[in-house]
PDB file of C-alpha atoms and ligand atoms in Angstrom:
ATOM      1  CA  MET A   1     110.754 159.248   5.130  1.00  0.00           C
ATOM      2  CA  LYS A   2     113.624 156.903   5.123  1.00  0.00           C
ATOM      3  CA  ARG A   3     115.216 158.622   8.042  1.00  0.00           C
ATOM      4  CA  GLY A   4     112.029 158.569   9.908  1.00  0.00           C
ATOM      5  CA  PHE A   5     111.778 154.809   9.378  1.00  0.00           C
ATOM      6  CA  CYS A   6     115.169 154.281  10.691  1.00  0.00           C
ATOM      7  CA  LEU A   7     114.394 156.061  13.772  1.00  0.00           C
ATOM      8  CA  THR A   8     111.247 154.272  14.288  1.00  0.00           C
ATOM      9  CA  LEU A   9     113.307 150.990  13.797  1.00  0.00           C
ATOM     10  CA  LEU A  10     115.913 152.196  16.246  1.00  0.00           C
ATOM     11  CA  PHE A  11     113.075 153.215  18.905  1.00  0.00           C
ATOM     12  CA  VAL A  12     111.369 149.917  18.553  1.00  0.00           C
ATOM     13  CA  ILE A  13     114.941 147.939  18.896  1.00  0.00           C
ATOM     14  CA  ILE A  14     115.570 150.192  22.202  1.00  0.00           C
ATOM     15  CA  LEU A  15     112.006 149.331  23.439  1.00  0.00           C
ATOM     16  CA  HIS A  16     112.513 145.726  22.858  1.00  0.00           C
ATOM     17  CA  LEU A  17     115.872 145.748  24.444  1.00  0.00           C
ATOM     18  CA  ASN A  18     114.500 147.464  27.405  1.00  0.00           C
ATOM     19  CA  ILE A  19     111.659 144.804  27.589  1.00  0.00           C
ATOM     20  CA  ASN A  20     114.143 142.070  27.560  1.00  0.00           C
ATOM     21  CA  VAL A  21     116.275 143.684  30.243  1.00  0.00           C
ATOM     22  CA  HIS A  22     113.174 143.773  32.498  1.00  0.00           C
ATOM     23  CA  GLU A  23     112.323 140.080  31.683  1.00  0.00           C
ATOM     24  CA  VAL A  24     115.736 139.210  32.903  1.00  0.00           C
ATOM     25  CA  ASP A  25     115.614 141.192  36.079  1.00  0.00           C
ATOM     26  CA  ALA A  26     112.272 140.322  37.060  1.00  0.00           C
ATOM     27  CA  CYS A  27     111.648 137.616  39.511  1.00  0.00           C
ATOM     28  CA  SER A  28     108.438 135.721  38.833  1.00  0.00           C
ATOM     29  CA  PRO A  29     106.716 133.337  41.512  1.00  0.00           C
ATOM     30  CA  SER A  30     107.407 129.613  40.993  1.00  0.00           C
ATOM     31  CA  GLY A  31     104.223 128.349  42.301  1.00  0.00           C
ATOM     32  CA  LYS A  32     102.044 128.315  45.390  1.00  0.00           C
ATOM     33  CA  VAL A  33     101.683 126.053  48.497  1.00  0.00           C
ATOM     34  CA  ARG A  34      98.328 125.406  50.094  1.00  0.00           C
ATOM     35  CA  GLY A  35      98.086 126.102  54.067  1.00  0.00           C
ATOM     36  CA  SER A  36      96.979 123.446  56.437  1.00  0.00           C
ATOM     37  CA  ARG A  37      96.139 124.115  59.989  1.00  0.00           C
ATOM     38  CA  PRO A  38      99.311 123.687  62.405  1.00  0.00           C
ATOM     39  CA  PRO A  39      98.872 120.667  64.708  1.00  0.00           C
ATOM     40  CA  PRO A  40      98.441 121.652  68.433  1.00  0.00           C
ATOM     41  CA  GLY A  41     101.724 123.069  69.771  1.00  0.00           C
ATOM     42  CA  GLN A  42     103.145 124.139  66.358  1.00  0.00           C
ATOM     43  CA  CYS A  43     103.538 127.419  65.072  1.00  0.00           C
ATOM     44  CA  ASN A  44     104.208 129.592  68.338  1.00  0.00           C
ATOM     45  CA  THR A  45     102.565 132.879  67.830  1.00  0.00           C
ATOM     46  CA  GLU A  46     104.040 134.545  71.023  1.00  0.00           C
ATOM     47  CA  ASN A  47     106.415 137.127  69.208  1.00  0.00           C
ATOM     48  CA  ASP A  48     103.829 137.817  66.233  1.00  0.00           C
ATOM     49  CA  SER A  49     105.057 134.781  64.133  1.00  0.00           C
ATOM     50  CA  ASP A  50     102.628 134.447  61.266  1.00  0.00           C
ATOM     51  CA  CYS A  51     101.024 130.843  60.970  1.00  0.00           C
ATOM     52  CA  CYS A  52      99.575 129.289  57.965  1.00  0.00           C
ATOM     53  CA  LYS A  53      95.891 129.235  57.593  1.00  0.00           C
ATOM     54  CA  GLN A  54      93.867 126.173  56.502  1.00  0.00           C
ATOM     55  CA  GLY A  55      93.297 126.364  52.696  1.00  0.00           C
ATOM     56  CA  LYS A  56      95.195 129.676  52.156  1.00  0.00           C
ATOM     57  CA  MET A  57      97.328 129.717  49.115  1.00  0.00           C
ATOM     58  CA  TYR A  58     100.910 131.193  49.586  1.00  0.00           C
ATOM     59  CA  THR A  59     103.128 132.366  46.933  1.00  0.00           C
ATOM     60  CA  ILE A  60     106.718 130.797  46.624  1.00  0.00           C
ATOM     61  CA  TYR A  61     109.766 132.147  44.926  1.00  0.00           C
ATOM     62  CA  LYS A  62     113.099 130.611  43.892  1.00  0.00           C
ATOM     63  CA  CYS A  63     114.387 134.026  43.134  1.00  0.00           C
ATOM     64  CA  SER A  64     114.684 137.581  44.647  1.00  0.00           C
ATOM     65  CA  PRO A  65     114.882 140.967  43.062  1.00  0.00           C
ATOM     66  CA  PRO A  66     118.385 141.794  41.760  1.00  0.00           C
ATOM     67  CA  VAL A  67     121.132 142.807  44.121  1.00  0.00           C
ATOM     68  CA  THR A  68     122.186 146.546  43.715  1.00  0.00           C
ATOM     69  CA  SER A  69     124.366 148.954  46.081  1.00  0.00           C
ATOM     70  CA  HIS A  70     120.944 149.928  47.577  1.00  0.00           C
ATOM     71  CA  THR A  71     118.625 146.696  47.443  1.00  0.00           C
ATOM     72  CA  LYS A  72     115.305 147.388  48.778  1.00  0.00           C
ATOM     73  CA  ALA A  73     113.928 144.959  51.245  1.00  0.00           C
ATOM     74  CA  VAL A  74     111.753 144.550  54.177  1.00  0.00           C
ATOM     75  CA  LEU A  75     113.256 144.160  57.629  1.00  0.00           C
ATOM     76  CA  THR A  76     111.388 141.608  59.746  1.00  0.00           C
ATOM     77  CA  ILE A  77     112.241 140.246  63.414  1.00  0.00           C
ATOM     78  CA  ASN A  78     113.501 136.776  64.038  1.00  0.00           C
ATOM     79  CA  SER A  79     114.972 134.640  67.204  1.00  0.00           C
ATOM     80  CA  PHE A  80     118.100 133.012  66.282  1.00  0.00           C
ATOM     81  CA  GLU A  81     118.472 131.357  69.601  1.00  0.00           C
ATOM     82  CA  LYS A  82     117.565 127.840  70.945  1.00  0.00           C
ATOM     83  CA  GLY A  83     113.803 127.581  71.441  1.00  0.00           C
ATOM     84  CA  GLY A  84     113.294 130.816  69.594  1.00  0.00           C
ATOM     85  CA  ASP A  85     110.858 131.314  66.593  1.00  0.00           C
ATOM     86  CA  GLY A  86     113.644 130.583  64.241  1.00  0.00           C
ATOM     87  CA  GLY A  87     113.270 126.802  64.402  1.00  0.00           C
ATOM     88  CA  GLY A  88     116.419 124.949  64.024  1.00  0.00           C
ATOM     89  CA  PRO A  89     119.876 126.288  64.274  1.00  0.00           C
ATOM     90  CA  SER A  90     121.130 128.468  61.302  1.00  0.00           C
ATOM     91  CA  GLU A  91     121.684 126.919  58.008  1.00  0.00           C
ATOM     92  CA  CYS A  92     125.127 128.558  57.345  1.00  0.00           C
ATOM     93  CA  ASP A  93     126.828 127.313  60.494  1.00  0.00           C
ATOM     94  CA  ASN A  94     124.581 124.733  62.145  1.00  0.00           C
ATOM     95  CA  GLN A  95     124.530 127.072  65.102  1.00  0.00           C
ATOM     96  CA  TYR A  96     122.222 129.081  67.289  1.00  0.00           C
ATOM     97  CA  HIS A  97     123.197 132.900  67.609  1.00  0.00           C
ATOM     98  CA  SER A  98     122.359 135.226  70.367  1.00  0.00           C
ATOM     99  CA  ASP A  99     119.778 137.754  69.552  1.00  0.00           C
ATOM    100  CA  ASP A 100     122.071 140.406  71.050  1.00  0.00           C
ATOM    101  CA  THR A 101     124.430 139.767  67.833  1.00  0.00           C
ATOM    102  CA  PRO A 102     123.506 141.457  64.453  1.00  0.00           C
ATOM    103  CA  VAL A 103     122.679 138.469  62.520  1.00  0.00           C
ATOM    104  CA  VAL A 104     119.974 137.937  59.774  1.00  0.00           C
ATOM    105  CA  ALA A 105     118.426 135.562  57.517  1.00  0.00           C
ATOM    106  CA  LEU A 106     118.063 136.209  53.777  1.00  0.00           C
ATOM    107  CA  SER A 107     115.138 135.487  51.385  1.00  0.00           C
ATOM    108  CA  THR A 108     116.012 132.508  49.142  1.00  0.00           C
ATOM    109  CA  GLY A 109     117.147 134.306  46.120  1.00  0.00           C
ATOM    110  CA  TRP A 110     119.456 136.725  48.006  1.00  0.00           C
ATOM    111  CA  PHE A 111     120.734 133.712  50.309  1.00  0.00           C
ATOM    112  CA  ASN A 112     122.050 132.505  46.981  1.00  0.00           C
ATOM    113  CA  HIS A 113     122.962 128.801  47.596  1.00  0.00           C
ATOM    114  CA  GLU A 114     124.949 129.950  50.818  1.00  0.00           C
ATOM    115  CA  SER A 115     126.979 132.382  48.746  1.00  0.00           C
ATOM    116  CA  ARG A 116     126.357 135.102  51.319  1.00  0.00           C
ATOM    117  CA  CYS A 117     126.817 132.821  54.310  1.00  0.00           C
ATOM    118  CA  LEU A 118     128.895 134.484  57.322  1.00  0.00           C
ATOM    119  CA  LYS A 119     129.377 137.434  55.166  1.00  0.00           C
ATOM    120  CA  ASN A 120     128.334 140.557  56.315  1.00  0.00           C
ATOM    121  CA  ILE A 121     125.782 142.961  54.902  1.00  0.00           C
ATOM    122  CA  THR A 122     125.218 146.680  55.546  1.00  0.00           C
ATOM    123  CA  ILE A 123     121.517 147.490  56.258  1.00  0.00           C
ATOM    124  CA  SER A 124     120.240 151.128  56.063  1.00  0.00           C
ATOM    125  CA  GLY A 125     116.969 152.047  57.527  1.00  0.00           C
ATOM    126  CA  ASN A 126     115.354 154.569  60.117  1.00  0.00           C
ATOM    127  CA  GLY A 127     118.255 156.877  59.096  1.00  0.00           C
ATOM    128  CA  ARG A 128     120.804 154.502  60.702  1.00  0.00           C
ATOM    129  CA  SER A 129     123.160 151.902  59.283  1.00  0.00           C
ATOM    130  CA  VAL A 130     124.227 148.469  60.998  1.00  0.00           C
ATOM    131  CA  VAL A 131     126.708 145.814  59.763  1.00  0.00           C
ATOM    132  CA  ALA A 132     124.997 142.214  60.390  1.00  0.00           C
ATOM    133  CA  MET A 133     126.112 138.830  59.323  1.00  0.00           C
ATOM    134  CA  VAL A 134     124.014 136.454  57.165  1.00  0.00           C
ATOM    135  CA  VAL A 135     123.624 133.067  59.185  1.00  0.00           C
ATOM    136  CA  ASP A 136     120.480 131.756  57.503  1.00  0.00           C
ATOM    137  CA  GLU A 137     117.896 131.621  54.810  1.00  0.00           C
ATOM    138  CA  CYS A 138     114.387 132.682  55.130  1.00  0.00           C
ATOM    139  CA  ASP A 139     112.781 130.081  52.718  1.00  0.00           C
ATOM    140  CA  SER A 140     110.960 131.405  49.950  1.00  0.00           C
ATOM    141  CA  THR A 141     110.347 128.267  48.222  1.00  0.00           C
ATOM    142  CA  MET A 142     108.639 126.155  50.863  1.00  0.00           C
ATOM    143  CA  GLY A 143     106.473 126.675  53.948  1.00  0.00           C
ATOM    144  CA  CYS A 144     103.253 125.688  55.746  1.00  0.00           C
ATOM    145  CA  ASP A 145     104.842 122.421  56.822  1.00  0.00           C
ATOM    146  CA  SER A 146     106.581 121.011  60.076  1.00  0.00           C
ATOM    147  CA  ASP A 147     110.146 121.716  58.910  1.00  0.00           C
ATOM    148  CA  HIS A 148     109.000 125.476  58.699  1.00  0.00           C
ATOM    149  CA  ASP A 149     106.870 125.467  62.103  1.00  0.00           C
ATOM    150  CA  TYR A 150     103.847 125.869  59.871  1.00  0.00           C
ATOM    151  CA  GLN A 151     104.727 129.264  58.974  1.00  0.00           C
ATOM    152  CA  PRO A 152     104.134 130.672  55.534  1.00  0.00           C
ATOM    153  CA  PRO A 153     107.033 130.862  53.028  1.00  0.00           C
ATOM    154  CA  CYS A 154     109.023 133.881  53.162  1.00  0.00           C
ATOM    155  CA  PRO A 155     108.255 136.825  50.622  1.00  0.00           C
ATOM    156  CA  ASN A 156     111.369 137.136  48.189  1.00  0.00           C
ATOM    157  CA  ASN A 157     112.537 140.367  49.584  1.00  0.00           C
ATOM    158  CA  ILE A 158     112.890 139.835  53.278  1.00  0.00           C
ATOM    159  CA  VAL A 159     115.991 140.714  55.625  1.00  0.00           C
ATOM    160  CA  ASP A 160     114.770 138.717  58.784  1.00  0.00           C
ATOM    161  CA  ALA A 161     117.081 140.214  61.655  1.00  0.00           C
ATOM    162  CA  SER A 162     117.806 139.836  65.217  1.00  0.00           C
ATOM    163  CA  LYS A 163     116.810 142.098  67.917  1.00  0.00           C
ATOM    164  CA  ALA A 164     120.252 143.595  67.928  1.00  0.00           C
ATOM    165  CA  VAL A 165     119.911 144.676  64.307  1.00  0.00           C
ATOM    166  CA  TRP A 166     116.385 146.433  65.436  1.00  0.00           C
ATOM    167  CA  GLU A 167     118.093 148.234  68.203  1.00  0.00           C
ATOM    168  CA  ALA A 168     121.237 149.279  66.288  1.00  0.00           C
ATOM    169  CA  LEU A 169     118.746 150.913  63.769  1.00  0.00           C
ATOM    170  CA  GLY A 170     117.259 152.904  66.896  1.00  0.00           C
ATOM    171  CA  VAL A 171     113.775 151.527  65.927  1.00  0.00           C
ATOM    172  CA  PRO A 172     111.463 151.679  69.043  1.00  0.00           C
ATOM    173  CA  HIS A 173     110.357 148.216  70.446  1.00  0.00           C
ATOM    174  CA  SER A 174     106.803 148.853  69.847  1.00  0.00           C
ATOM    175  CA  ASP A 175     107.440 149.281  65.854  1.00  0.00           C
ATOM    176  CA  TRP A 176     109.626 146.189  65.224  1.00  0.00           C
ATOM    177  CA  GLY A 177     108.494 144.397  62.222  1.00  0.00           C
ATOM    178  CA  GLY A 178     107.940 145.235  58.903  1.00  0.00           C
ATOM    179  CA  LEU A 179     110.353 148.207  58.223  1.00  0.00           C
ATOM    180  CA  ASP A 180     111.425 149.326  54.584  1.00  0.00           C
ATOM    181  CA  ILE A 181     115.097 149.214  54.410  1.00  0.00           C
ATOM    182  CA  VAL A 182     117.944 149.012  51.729  1.00  0.00           C
ATOM    183  CA  TRP A 183     120.926 146.779  52.253  1.00  0.00           C
ATOM    184  CA  SER A 184     124.179 146.014  50.042  1.00  0.00           C
ATOM    185  CA  ASP A 185     127.165 143.573  50.396  1.00  0.00           C
ATOM    186  CA  ALA A 186     129.505 145.171  53.083  1.00  0.00           C
TER     187      ALA A 186
HETATM  188  C1  NAG B   1     109.680 135.846  72.183  1.00  0.00           C
HETATM  189  O1  NAG B   1     110.598 136.932  72.484  1.00  0.00           O
HETATM  190  C2  NAG B   1     111.131 137.146  73.931  1.00  0.00           C
HETATM  191  C3  NAG B   1     111.831 138.297  73.822  1.00  0.00           C
HETATM  192  O2  NAG B   1     112.546 138.494  72.780  1.00  0.00           O
HETATM  193  C4  NAG B   1     111.938 135.726  73.910  1.00  0.00           C
HETATM  194  O3  NAG B   1     112.483 135.856  75.492  1.00  0.00           O
HETATM  195  C5  NAG B   1     111.076 134.474  73.831  1.00  0.00           C
HETATM  196  O4  NAG B   1     111.881 133.362  74.124  1.00  0.00           O
HETATM  197  C6  NAG B   1     110.507 134.505  72.475  1.00  0.00           C
HETATM  198  N1  NAG B   1     109.497 133.490  72.240  1.00  0.00           N
HETATM  199  C7  NAG B   1     109.560 132.804  71.336  1.00  0.00           C
HETATM  200  C8  NAG B   1     108.625 131.618  71.235  1.00  0.00           C
HETATM  201  O5  NAG B   1     110.288 132.949  70.237  1.00  0.00           O
HETATM  202  C1  NAG B   2     131.761 140.990  60.034  1.00  0.00           C
HETATM  203  O1  NAG B   2     131.418 142.094  60.837  1.00  0.00           O
HETATM  204  C2  NAG B   2     131.935 141.509  62.119  1.00  0.00           C
HETATM  205  C3  NAG B   2     131.600 142.778  62.983  1.00  0.00           C
HETATM  206  O2  NAG B   2     131.667 144.145  62.511  1.00  0.00           O
HETATM  207  C4  NAG B   2     133.425 141.231  62.134  1.00  0.00           C
HETATM  208  O3  NAG B   2     133.905 140.969  63.358  1.00  0.00           O
HETATM  209  C5  NAG B   2     133.850 140.322  61.064  1.00  0.00           C
HETATM  210  O4  NAG B   2     135.104 140.163  60.766  1.00  0.00           O
HETATM  211  C6  NAG B   2     132.989 140.533  59.562  1.00  0.00           C
HETATM  212  N1  NAG B   2     133.365 139.304  58.846  1.00  0.00           N
HETATM  213  C7  NAG B   2     133.406 139.403  57.669  1.00  0.00           C
HETATM  214  C8  NAG B   2     133.506 138.292  56.846  1.00  0.00           C
HETATM  215  O5  NAG B   2     133.796 140.386  57.230  1.00  0.00           O
END
């Protein structure tokens, strides 16, 4: 009886520790923003940019899932050139970047207060890998305002990549956008 009780207690403790680990790991939403209709000329949809919809609620995050040696993410496409759909110059170096160079923006949590700025990450997807430099943040904390070209806040698991990254992964042009990938610090 006593031994059984001890085992049960141990089991309960282990279960409790597990739950705690998950609580620490989990990244919960930090709120929502309400979409407003982009003023005329704002939010260029030319390259499938998503524009905020009037009254729609968008979830915001200050965190991203924990980084491992094979962090799961969704690869999206962005232009880092002047006049492209990425808005202003990149946050890391206040410069524009050619879309022919492998550069990315990371969701706020992974961008981690510029700690990955100008560092390389390895992106694996479509059976190939590519090394790309982090130059910008994909803002998960705000959106649907003029600063973000009336685009919704970024989900918290995004690697937003230049054309060069998509080409290096050998993804056919017609399939660019929304690819499941894994990434790690290079
Ligand atoms: C859309 O993509 C094309 C080809 O990549 C580029 O030339 C053009 O500037 C882009 N337009 C916008 C608004 O980003
Ligand atoms: C990132 O990769 C590029 C191209 O491979 C390389 O030229 C550059 O030195 C690397 N940067 C860092 C910080 O490792």
